[in-house]
């Protein structure tokens, strides 16, 4: 995994599922992070090859709950981001998925209560010994590159000190969000403090914070000296931010996202959440489009909202044909075994 001069899709809860990662990659993202997956969930999963849609699914045992879905098309660029507070559990989860992803990343920056209350995310920033334990355990036991993503600490010197400790664990790269835990998204990202981390380390640093246009990738790279740059909200609002040709119209981006969600049978709640985030940025949920998305109960409903009924039928018919062929092959195999 090369971390030099890369455009990176940030991990985003309920957004960074397979269709959105592929959408970002189509527009030019070199590395795409999954949404944060909690280790407790992952260790309950078994790996299943989904021949009907061409994906590899990690499904919670005893249920149909797909915790993580990936595919061969993204094998060399997808980063599995994990929420954890325990080295042994982190390793167990990583070993389940590591052969199907390009890297494993530990979330050390999420300030949300659901993450921090479990000792994960930003809660790890004050536990350098635990950070060392988690990262060194992963590095010693899996061949897949290991990275982590942090936020700024109270002072630049504290951030640099932690970053140096992280570097010593042997991680392949470090992503730094240029905000502190109490900061809100409206607070400007502190690019100068990311620059302090970059100048102190020899491993690649991925800069994150206030990247909303394609030109911002170069601006933050020059300002910080970072090896690569990560976009979150800018990519959520319009995934074509990664395109050097300029942004596509947001209506076209939404429609392509819906098509990918249909193709990869994405969870409808995840698809609706992402669409609502896009709509709120450019428009309003109280208008007909927003109301229709909210009322949608499945991907077929969303296909109608965006005029993709024919595409939905085509994908469904093709899937049905494949299922029928699979059942026929299975029956033929059983007949041969009984002869």
Coordinates of N, CA, C and O in Angstrom, one line a residue, residues 173-321:
X173 N 1.3 4.3 8.1 CA 1.0 5.7 7.9 C 0.1 6.2 9.1 O -0.4 5.4 9.8
X174 N 0.0 7.5 9.2 CA -0.8 8.1 10.3 C -1.7 9.2 9.6 O -1.2 10.1 9.0
X175 N -3.0 9.1 9.8 CA -3.9 10.1 9.4 C -4.2 11.1 10.6 O -4.4 10.6 11.7
X176 N -4.2 12.4 10.3 CA -4.4 13.4 11.4 C -5.5 14.3 11.0 O -5.4 15.0 10.0
X177 N -6.5 14.3 11.8 CA -7.6 15.3 11.6 C -7.3 16.5 12.3 O -7.0 16.5 13.5
X178 N -7.3 17.7 11.6 CA -6.8 18.9 12.2 C -7.7 19.6 13.1 O -7.8 20.9 13.1
X179 N -8.4 18.9 13.9 CA -9.3 19.4 15.0 C -9.1 18.7 16.3 O -8.7 17.5 16.3
X180 N -9.4 19.3 17.4 CA -9.3 18.7 18.7 C -10.7 18.1 19.1 O -11.7 18.4 18.4
X181 N -10.7 17.3 20.1 CA -11.9 16.6 20.4 C -13.1 17.5 20.7 O -14.2 17.3 20.2
X182 N -12.9 18.6 21.4 CA -14.1 19.5 21.7 C -14.5 20.3 20.4 O -15.6 20.9 20.4
X183 N -13.7 20.4 19.4 CA -14.0 21.2 18.2 C -15.2 20.7 17.5 O -15.4 19.5 17.4
X184 N -15.9 21.6 16.9 CA -17.0 21.2 16.1 C -16.7 21.4 14.6 O -15.7 22.1 14.3
X185 N -17.4 20.8 13.7 CA -17.1 20.9 12.3 C -17.0 22.3 11.8 O -16.2 22.6 10.8
X186 N -17.7 23.2 12.3 CA -17.6 24.6 11.9 C -16.3 25.3 12.3 O -16.0 26.4 11.8
X187 N -15.6 24.7 13.3 CA -14.3 25.3 13.7 C -13.3 25.0 12.6 O -13.2 23.9 12.2
X188 N -12.5 26.0 12.3 CA -11.5 25.8 11.2 C -10.5 24.7 11.6 O -10.1 24.6 12.8
X189 N -10.1 23.9 10.7 CA -9.1 22.9 10.9 C -7.7 23.6 11.1 O -7.5 24.5 10.4
X190 N -6.9 23.1 12.0 CA -5.6 23.7 12.3 C -4.5 23.0 11.4 O -3.8 22.1 11.9
X191 N -4.4 23.4 10.2 CA -3.4 22.8 9.3 C -2.0 23.0 9.8 O -1.2 22.1 9.6
X192 N -1.7 24.1 10.6 CA -0.4 24.3 11.1 C 0.0 23.3 12.1 O 1.2 22.9 12.2
X193 N -0.9 22.7 12.8 CA -0.6 21.7 13.8 C -0.4 20.3 13.1 O 0.3 19.5 13.7
X194 N -1.1 20.1 12.0 CA -0.8 18.9 11.2 C 0.6 19.0 10.7 O 1.4 18.0 10.7
X195 N 1.0 20.2 10.3 CA 2.4 20.4 9.7 C 3.4 20.1 10.8 O 4.5 19.5 10.5
X196 N 3.1 20.4 12.1 CA 4.1 20.0 13.1 C 4.3 18.5 13.2 O 5.4 18.1 13.5
X197 N 3.2 17.8 13.1 CA 3.3 16.3 13.1 C 4.1 15.8 11.9 O 5.0 15.0 12.1
X198 N 3.8 16.4 10.7 CA 4.5 15.9 9.5 C 6.0 16.1 9.7 O 6.8 15.2 9.3
X199 N 6.4 17.3 10.2 CA 7.9 17.6 10.3 C 8.6 16.7 11.3 O 9.8 16.6 11.3
X200 N 7.8 16.1 12.2 CA 8.4 15.3 13.3 C 8.5 13.8 12.9 O 9.2 13.1 13.6
X201 N 7.8 13.4 11.9 CA 7.7 12.0 11.5 C 8.4 11.6 10.2 O 8.6 12.5 9.4
X202 N 8.8 10.4 10.1 CA 9.4 9.9 8.8 C 8.4 9.1 8.0 O 8.6 8.9 6.8
X203 N 7.3 8.6 8.7 CA 6.3 7.8 7.9 C 5.3 8.8 7.3 O 5.2 10.0 7.6
X204 N 4.6 8.3 6.3 CA 3.6 9.2 5.6 C 2.5 9.6 6.5 O 2.0 8.9 7.4
X205 N 2.2 10.9 6.4 CA 1.0 11.5 7.2 C -0.1 11.9 6.2 O 0.2 12.5 5.2
X206 N -1.3 11.5 6.5 CA -2.5 11.9 5.7 C -3.2 13.0 6.4 O -3.7 12.8 7.6
X207 N -3.2 14.2 5.8 CA -3.9 15.3 6.4 C -5.4 15.3 6.1 O -5.8 15.0 5.0
X208 N -6.1 15.7 7.1 CA -7.6 15.7 7.0 C -8.2 16.9 7.7 O -7.8 17.3 8.8
X209 N -9.1 17.6 7.0 CA -9.8 18.8 7.6 C -9.9 19.9 6.6 O -9.0 20.4 6.1
X210 N -11.2 20.3 6.4 CA -11.6 21.4 5.5 C -11.1 21.2 4.1 O -10.6 22.2 3.5
X211 N -11.4 20.1 3.5 CA -11.1 19.8 2.1 C -12.5 19.7 1.4 O -13.2 18.7 1.5
X212 N -12.8 20.8 0.7 CA -14.2 20.9 0.1 C -14.2 21.1 -1.4 O -15.2 20.9 -2.0
X213 N -13.0 21.4 -2.0 CA -12.9 21.5 -3.4 C -11.6 20.7 -3.8 O -10.7 20.5 -3.0
X214 N -11.5 20.4 -5.1 CA -10.4 19.7 -5.6 C -9.1 20.4 -5.3 O -8.1 19.8 -4.9
X215 N -9.1 21.7 -5.5 CA -7.9 22.6 -5.3 C -7.4 22.5 -3.8 O -6.3 22.8 -3.5
X216 N -8.4 22.2 -2.9 CA -8.0 22.1 -1.5 C -7.0 21.0 -1.2 O -6.2 21.0 -0.2
X217 N -7.0 19.9 -2.0 CA -6.1 18.8 -1.8 C -4.7 19.3 -1.9 O -3.8 19.0 -1.1
X218 N -4.4 20.2 -2.9 CA -3.1 20.7 -3.1 C -2.8 21.8 -2.0 O -1.6 21.9 -1.5
X219 N -3.8 22.6 -1.7 CA -3.6 23.6 -0.7 C -3.1 23.1 0.7 O -2.2 23.5 1.3
X220 N -3.8 22.0 1.2 CA -3.5 21.5 2.5 C -2.2 20.7 2.4 O -1.4 20.7 3.4
X221 N -1.9 20.1 1.2 CA -0.7 19.4 1.1 C 0.5 20.3 1.1 O 1.5 20.0 1.8
X222 N 0.4 21.5 0.5 CA 1.5 22.5 0.5 C 1.6 23.1 1.9 O 2.7 23.2 2.5
X223 N 0.5 23.3 2.6 CA 0.5 24.0 3.9 C 1.0 23.1 5.0 O 1.7 23.5 6.0
X224 N 0.8 21.8 4.8 CA 1.2 20.8 5.9 C 2.5 20.0 5.6 O 3.1 19.5 6.5
X225 N 2.7 19.8 4.3 CA 3.8 18.9 3.9 C 3.4 17.5 3.9 O 4.3 16.6 3.8
X226 N 2.1 17.2 4.1 CA 1.6 15.8 4.2 C 1.8 15.0 2.9 O 1.9 15.6 1.9
X227 N 2.0 13.7 3.1 CA 2.2 12.9 2.0 C 0.9 12.7 1.1 O 0.9 12.7 -0.1
X228 N -0.3 12.7 1.8 CA -1.5 12.5 1.1 C -2.6 13.3 1.9 O -2.4 13.8 3.0
X229 N -3.8 13.4 1.3 CA -4.9 14.2 1.8 C -6.2 13.4 1.8 O -6.5 12.7 0.9
X230 N -6.9 13.6 2.9 CA -8.2 12.9 3.1 C -9.4 13.9 3.1 O -9.3 14.9 3.7
X231 N -10.5 13.5 2.5 CA -11.7 14.3 2.5 C -12.8 13.6 3.1 O -13.0 12.4 2.8
X232 N -13.6 14.3 3.9 CA -14.8 13.6 4.5 C -16.1 14.3 4.0 O -16.7 13.9 3.0
X233 N -16.5 15.4 4.7 CA -17.7 16.1 4.3 C -17.7 16.6 2.8 O -18.7 16.5 2.1
X234 N -16.6 17.0 2.4 CA -16.5 17.5 1.0 C -16.8 16.4 0.0 O -17.5 16.6 -1.0
X235 N -16.4 15.1 0.4 CA -16.7 14.0 -0.5 C -18.1 13.5 -0.3 O -18.8 13.1 -1.2
X236 N -18.6 13.6 0.9 CA -20.0 13.2 1.2 C -21.0 14.1 0.4 O -21.9 13.5 -0.2
X237 N -20.8 15.4 0.4 CA -21.7 16.3 -0.3 C -21.6 16.1 -1.9 O -22.5 16.2 -2.6
X238 N -20.4 15.8 -2.3 CA -20.2 15.5 -3.8 C -18.9 14.7 -4.0 O -17.8 15.2 -3.9
X239 N -19.1 13.4 -4.2 CA -18.0 12.5 -4.3 C -17.1 12.8 -5.5 O -16.0 12.3 -5.6
X240 N -17.5 13.6 -6.4 CA -16.7 14.0 -7.6 C -15.6 15.0 -7.2 O -14.9 15.5 -8.1
X241 N -15.6 15.4 -5.9 CA -14.5 16.2 -5.4 C -13.1 15.7 -5.8 O -12.1 16.4 -6.0
X242 N -13.0 14.4 -6.0 CA -11.7 13.7 -6.3 C -11.3 13.8 -7.8 O -10.2 13.4 -8.1
X243 N -12.2 14.3 -8.6 CA -12.0 14.4 -10.0 C -11.2 15.7 -10.4 O -11.6 16.8 -10.1
X244 N -10.1 15.5 -11.1 CA -9.3 16.7 -11.5 C -10.0 17.5 -12.6 O -9.7 18.6 -13.0
X245 N -11.1 16.8 -13.2 CA -11.8 17.5 -14.3 C -12.8 18.5 -13.7 O -13.5 19.2 -14.5
X246 N -13.0 18.5 -12.4 CA -14.0 19.4 -11.8 C -15.2 18.6 -11.3 O -15.4 17.5 -11.8
X247 N -16.0 19.2 -10.4 CA -17.1 18.5 -9.9 C -18.2 18.3 -10.9 O -18.5 19.1 -11.7
X248 N -18.8 17.1 -10.9 CA -20.0 16.8 -11.6 C -21.2 17.4 -10.9 O -21.1 17.8 -9.7
X249 N -22.3 17.6 -11.6 CA -23.5 18.1 -10.9 C -23.9 17.2 -9.8 O -24.0 16.0 -10.0
X250 N -24.3 17.7 -8.7 CA -24.7 16.9 -7.6 C -25.9 16.0 -7.8 O -26.0 14.9 -7.3
X251 N -26.8 16.4 -8.7 CA -27.9 15.5 -9.1 C -27.4 14.3 -9.8 O -27.9 13.2 -9.6
X252 N -26.4 14.4 -10.7 CA -25.8 13.3 -11.4 C -25.1 12.4 -10.4 O -25.1 11.1 -10.5
X253 N -24.4 13.0 -9.4 CA -23.7 12.2 -8.4 C -24.6 11.4 -7.6 O -24.4 10.2 -7.3
X254 N -25.7 12.0 -7.2 CA -26.8 11.3 -6.4 C -27.3 10.1 -7.1 O -27.5 9.0 -6.6
X255 N -27.6 10.3 -8.4 CA -28.2 9.3 -9.2 C -27.2 8.1 -9.4 O -27.6 6.9 -9.3
X256 N -26.0 8.4 -9.6 CA -25.0 7.3 -9.7 C -24.8 6.6 -8.4 O -24.6 5.3 -8.4
X257 N -24.9 7.3 -7.3 CA -24.9 6.6 -6.0 C -26.0 5.7 -5.8 O -25.9 4.5 -5.3
X258 N -27.2 6.1 -6.2 CA -28.4 5.2 -6.2 C -28.2 4.0 -7.0 O -28.5 2.9 -6.6
X259 N -27.7 4.1 -8.2 CA -27.5 3.0 -9.1 C -26.5 2.0 -8.5 O -26.7 0.8 -8.5
X260 N -25.4 2.5 -7.9 CA -24.4 1.7 -7.2 C -25.0 1.0 -6.0 O -24.7 -0.2 -5.7
X261 N -25.9 1.7 -5.3 CA -26.6 1.1 -4.1 C -27.5 -0.1 -4.6 O -27.6 -1.1 -3.9
X262 N -28.1 0.1 -5.7 CA -29.0 -1.0 -6.3 C -28.1 -2.1 -6.7 O -28.4 -3.3 -6.4
X263 N -27.0 -1.8 -7.4 CA -26.2 -2.9 -8.0 C -25.6 -3.7 -6.9 O -25.5 -5.0 -7.0
X264 N -25.2 -3.1 -5.8 CA -24.5 -3.8 -4.7 C -25.4 -4.1 -3.5 O -25.0 -4.5 -2.4
X265 N -26.8 -4.0 -3.8 CA -27.8 -4.3 -2.8 C -27.4 -3.7 -1.4 O -27.4 -4.4 -0.4
X266 N -27.2 -2.4 -1.4 CA -26.8 -1.7 -0.2 C -28.0 -1.6 0.8 O -29.2 -1.6 0.4
X267 N -27.7 -1.6 2.1 CA -28.7 -1.4 3.1 C -29.5 -0.1 2.9 O -28.9 0.9 2.7
X268 N -30.8 -0.2 2.8 CA -31.6 0.9 2.5 C -31.4 2.1 3.5 O -31.5 3.3 3.1
X269 N -31.3 1.7 4.8 CA -31.1 2.8 5.8 C -29.8 3.6 5.5 O -29.8 4.8 5.7
X270 N -28.8 2.9 5.2 CA -27.5 3.5 4.9 C -27.6 4.4 3.6 O -27.2 5.5 3.6
X271 N -28.3 3.9 2.6 CA -28.5 4.6 1.4 C -29.3 5.9 1.6 O -29.0 7.0 1.2
X272 N -30.4 5.8 2.4 CA -31.2 6.9 2.7 C -30.5 8.0 3.5 O -30.6 9.2 3.3
X273 N -29.7 7.5 4.5 CA -28.9 8.4 5.3 C -27.9 9.3 4.4 O -27.9 10.5 4.6
X274 N -27.2 8.6 3.5 CA -26.3 9.3 2.7 C -27.0 10.3 1.8 O -26.5 11.4 1.6
X275 N -28.1 9.8 1.2 CA -28.9 10.7 0.3 C -29.4 12.0 1.1 O -29.3 13.1 0.5
X276 N -29.9 11.7 2.3 CA -30.4 12.9 3.1 C -29.3 13.9 3.4 O -29.5 15.1 3.4
X277 N -28.0 13.4 3.6 CA -26.9 14.3 3.9 C -26.6 15.1 2.7 O -26.3 16.3 2.7
X278 N -26.7 14.5 1.5 CA -26.4 15.2 0.2 C -27.5 16.3 0.0 O -27.2 17.4 -0.3
X279 N -28.8 15.9 0.2 CA -29.9 16.8 0.0 C -29.8 18.0 0.9 O -30.0 19.1 0.5
X280 N -29.6 17.7 2.2 CA -29.5 18.8 3.2 C -28.5 19.9 2.8 O -28.7 21.1 3.0
X281 N -27.4 19.4 2.3 CA -26.3 20.4 1.9 C -26.7 21.3 0.8 O -26.4 22.5 0.8
X282 N -27.4 20.7 -0.2 CA -27.7 21.5 -1.4 C -29.2 22.0 -1.4 O -29.5 23.0 -2.2
X283 N -30.1 21.4 -0.7 CA -31.5 21.7 -0.8 C -32.1 21.6 0.6 O -31.7 22.2 1.5
X284 N -33.2 20.9 0.7 CA -34.0 20.8 1.9 C -34.8 19.6 1.9 O -35.4 19.2 0.9
X285 N -34.9 18.9 3.0 CA -35.6 17.7 3.2 C -37.1 17.9 3.1 O -37.9 16.9 2.9
X286 N -37.6 19.1 3.3 CA -39.0 19.4 3.2 C -39.6 19.5 1.8 O -40.8 19.6 1.6
X287 N -38.7 19.6 0.8 CA -39.1 19.6 -0.6 C -39.5 18.2 -1.0 O -39.2 17.2 -0.3
X288 N -40.2 18.0 -2.2 CA -40.7 16.7 -2.6 C -39.6 15.6 -2.6 O -39.9 14.5 -2.2
X289 N -38.4 15.9 -3.1 CA -37.4 14.9 -3.1 C -37.0 14.3 -1.8 O -37.0 13.1 -1.5
X290 N -36.8 15.3 -0.8 CA -36.5 14.9 0.5 C -37.6 14.0 1.2 O -37.3 13.0 1.8
X291 N -38.8 14.5 1.0 CA -39.9 13.7 1.6 C -40.0 12.3 1.0 O -40.3 11.3 1.7
X292 N -39.8 12.2 -0.3 CA -39.9 10.9 -1.0 C -38.8 10.0 -0.5 O -39.0 8.8 -0.3
X293 N -37.6 10.5 -0.3 CA -36.5 9.7 0.2 C -36.8 9.2 1.6 O -36.6 8.0 2.0
X294 N -37.3 10.1 2.5 CA -37.7 9.7 3.8 C -38.7 8.6 3.9 O -38.7 7.7 4.7
X295 N -39.7 8.7 3.0 CA -40.8 7.7 2.9 C -40.4 6.4 2.3 O -41.0 5.4 2.5
X296 N -39.3 6.4 1.6 CA -38.9 5.1 0.9 C -38.6 4.0 1.9 O -37.9 4.2 2.9
X297 N -39.1 2.8 1.5 CA -38.9 1.7 2.4 C -37.9 0.7 1.9 O -37.4 -0.2 2.7
X298 N -37.5 0.8 0.6 CA -36.6 -0.1 0.0 C -35.9 0.5 -1.2 O -36.2 1.7 -1.5
X299 N -35.0 -0.2 -1.7 CA -34.2 0.3 -2.9 C -35.1 0.5 -4.1 O -34.9 1.4 -4.9
X300 N -36.2 -0.3 -4.2 CA -37.1 -0.1 -5.3 C -37.8 1.3 -5.2 O -38.0 2.0 -6.2
X301 N -38.2 1.7 -4.0 CA -38.8 3.0 -3.8 C -37.8 4.1 -4.2 O -38.2 5.1 -4.8
X302 N -36.5 4.0 -3.8 CA -35.5 5.0 -4.1 C -35.3 5.0 -5.6 O -35.0 6.1 -6.2
X303 N -35.3 3.9 -6.3 CA -35.2 3.9 -7.7 C -36.3 4.7 -8.4 O -36.0 5.4 -9.4
X304 N -37.5 4.6 -7.9 CA -38.6 5.5 -8.4 C -38.3 6.9 -8.2 O -38.6 7.8 -9.1
X305 N -37.8 7.3 -7.0 CA -37.6 8.7 -6.7 C -36.6 9.3 -7.7 O -36.7 10.5 -8.2
X306 N -35.6 8.5 -8.1 CA -34.5 9.0 -9.0 C -34.6 8.6 -10.5 O -33.7 8.7 -11.2
X307 N -35.8 8.1 -10.8 CA -36.0 7.7 -12.2 C -35.2 6.5 -12.7 O -34.8 6.4 -13.9
X308 N -34.9 5.6 -11.8 CA -34.0 4.5 -12.1 C -34.8 3.2 -12.0 O -34.2 2.1 -11.8
X309 N -36.1 3.2 -12.3 CA -36.9 2.0 -12.2 C -36.4 0.9 -13.2 O -36.3 -0.3 -12.9
X310 N -36.1 1.3 -14.5 CA -35.6 0.4 -15.5 C -34.3 -0.3 -15.1 O -34.1 -1.5 -15.2
X311 N -33.4 0.5 -14.5 CA -32.1 0.0 -14.0 C -32.4 -1.0 -12.9 O -31.7 -2.1 -12.9
X312 N -33.3 -0.7 -12.0 CA -33.6 -1.6 -10.9 C -34.1 -2.9 -11.4 O -33.7 -4.0 -10.9
X313 N -35.0 -2.8 -12.4 CA -35.6 -4.0 -13.0 C -34.5 -4.9 -13.7 O -34.5 -6.1 -13.5
X314 N -33.6 -4.2 -14.4 CA -32.6 -4.9 -15.1 C -31.7 -5.6 -14.1 O -31.3 -6.8 -14.3
X315 N -31.2 -5.0 -13.1 CA -30.4 -5.6 -12.1 C -31.1 -6.8 -11.4 O -30.5 -7.8 -11.2
X316 N -32.4 -6.5 -11.0 CA -33.1 -7.6 -10.3 C -33.3 -8.8 -11.2 O -33.2 -9.9 -10.8
X317 N -33.6 -8.6 -12.5 CA -33.8 -9.7 -13.4 C -32.5 -10.5 -13.7 O -32.5 -11.7 -13.7
X318 N -31.4 -9.7 -13.8 CA -30.1 -10.4 -14.0 C -29.8 -11.2 -12.7 O -29.3 -12.4 -12.8
X319 N -30.1 -10.7 -11.6 CA -29.8 -11.4 -10.3 C -30.6 -12.6 -10.2 O -30.2 -13.7 -9.8
X320 N -31.9 -12.5 -10.6 CA -32.8 -13.7 -10.6 C -32.3 -14.8 -11.5 O -32.4 -15.9 -11.2
X321 N -31.8 -14.4 -12.7 CA -31.3 -15.3 -13.6 C -30.1 -16.1 -13.1 O -30.0 -17.3 -13.2

